[in-house]
């Protein structure tokens, strides 16, 4: 494998890995937020699936 081919492969793979890492971190943070909001709602007595008429 020549050096230029190896450089092209690295230049393709590295951004893909970086993008995957960034998306994973953003998704994890969002899931953590949702989990915290759900926990707080449960603590306040929210019941999932129950609609309250006001």
PDB file of C-alpha atoms in Angstrom:
ATOM      1  CA  UNK A   1       0.000   0.000   0.000  1.00  0.00           C
ATOM      2  CA  UNK A   2       1.510   3.307  -1.023  1.00  0.00           C
ATOM      3  CA  UNK A   3       1.846   6.227   1.331  1.00  0.00           C
ATOM      4  CA  UNK A   4      -0.686   8.385  -0.561  1.00  0.00           C
ATOM      5  CA  UNK A   5      -3.344   5.672  -0.365  1.00  0.00           C
ATOM      6  CA  UNK A   6      -2.716   5.305   3.359  1.00  0.00           C
ATOM      7  CA  UNK A   7      -3.022   9.090   3.817  1.00  0.00           C
ATOM      8  CA  UNK A   8      -6.306   9.127   1.902  1.00  0.00           C
ATOM      9  CA  UNK A   9      -7.696   6.317   4.043  1.00  0.00           C
ATOM     10  CA  UNK A  10      -6.667   8.117   7.242  1.00  0.00           C
ATOM     11  CA  UNK A  11      -8.085  11.400   5.929  1.00  0.00           C
ATOM     12  CA  UNK A  12     -11.411   9.633   5.326  1.00  0.00           C
ATOM     13  CA  UNK A  13     -11.583   7.590   8.529  1.00  0.00           C
ATOM     14  CA  UNK A  14     -10.537  10.247  11.054  1.00  0.00           C
ATOM     15  CA  UNK A  15     -13.336  12.757  10.326  1.00  0.00           C
ATOM     16  CA  UNK A  16     -15.898   9.940  10.377  1.00  0.00           C
ATOM     17  CA  UNK A  17     -14.670   8.795  13.799  1.00  0.00           C
ATOM     18  CA  UNK A  18     -14.644  12.364  15.074  1.00  0.00           C
ATOM     19  CA  UNK A  19     -18.189  12.938  13.826  1.00  0.00           C
ATOM     20  CA  UNK A  20     -19.345   9.687  15.452  1.00  0.00           C
ATOM     21  CA  UNK A  21     -17.747  10.749  18.743  1.00  0.00           C
ATOM     22  CA  UNK A  22     -19.383  14.198  18.683  1.00  0.00           C
ATOM     23  CA  UNK A  23     -22.826  12.817  17.805  1.00  0.00           C
ATOM     24  CA  UNK A  24     -22.494  10.173  20.529  1.00  0.00           C
ATOM     25  CA  UNK A  25     -21.646  12.790  23.147  1.00  0.00           C
ATOM     26  CA  UNK A  26     -24.534  15.042  22.120  1.00  0.00           C
ATOM     27  CA  UNK A  27     -26.970  12.113  22.155  1.00  0.00           C
ATOM     28  CA  UNK A  28     -25.733  10.968  25.568  1.00  0.00           C
ATOM     29  CA  UNK A  29     -26.110  14.468  27.027  1.00  0.00           C
ATOM     30  CA  UNK A  30     -29.639  14.788  25.630  1.00  0.00           C
ATOM     31  CA  UNK A  31     -30.648  11.392  27.011  1.00  0.00           C
ATOM     32  CA  UNK A  32     -29.258  12.424  30.393  1.00  0.00           C
ATOM     33  CA  UNK A  33     -31.382  15.590  30.305  1.00  0.00           C
ATOM     34  CA  UNK A  34     -34.512  13.628  29.403  1.00  0.00           C
ATOM     35  CA  UNK A  35     -33.825  11.151  32.197  1.00  0.00           C
ATOM     36  CA  UNK A  36     -33.398  13.970  34.716  1.00  0.00           C
ATOM     37  CA  UNK A  37     -36.615  15.686  33.576  1.00  0.00           C
ATOM     38  CA  UNK A  38     -38.528  12.403  33.800  1.00  0.00           C
ATOM     39  CA  UNK A  39     -37.139  11.736  37.299  1.00  0.00           C
ATOM     40  CA  UNK A  40     -38.137  15.229  38.464  1.00  0.00           C
ATOM     41  CA  UNK A  41     -41.628  14.815  37.015  1.00  0.00           C
ATOM     42  CA  UNK A  42     -42.048  11.473  38.786  1.00  0.00           C
ATOM     43  CA  UNK A  43     -40.929  13.089  42.037  1.00  0.00           C
ATOM     44  CA  UNK A  44     -43.658  15.731  41.644  1.00  0.00           C
ATOM     45  CA  UNK A  45     -46.340  13.073  41.129  1.00  0.00           C
ATOM     46  CA  UNK A  46     -46.663  13.065  37.363  1.00  0.00           C
ATOM     47  CA  UNK A  47     -48.255   9.870  36.042  1.00  0.00           C
ATOM     48  CA  UNK A  48     -47.361   8.968  32.444  1.00  0.00           C
ATOM     49  CA  UNK A  49     -50.331   8.371  30.171  1.00  0.00           C
ATOM     50  CA  UNK A  50     -52.805  10.318  32.307  1.00  0.00           C
ATOM     51  CA  UNK A  51     -54.330  13.465  30.804  1.00  0.00           C
ATOM     52  CA  UNK A  52     -55.559  16.146  33.177  1.00  0.00           C
ATOM     53  CA  UNK A  53     -58.467  18.307  32.038  1.00  0.00           C
ATOM     54  CA  UNK A  54     -58.108  21.880  33.172  1.00  0.00           C
TER      55      UNK A  54
END
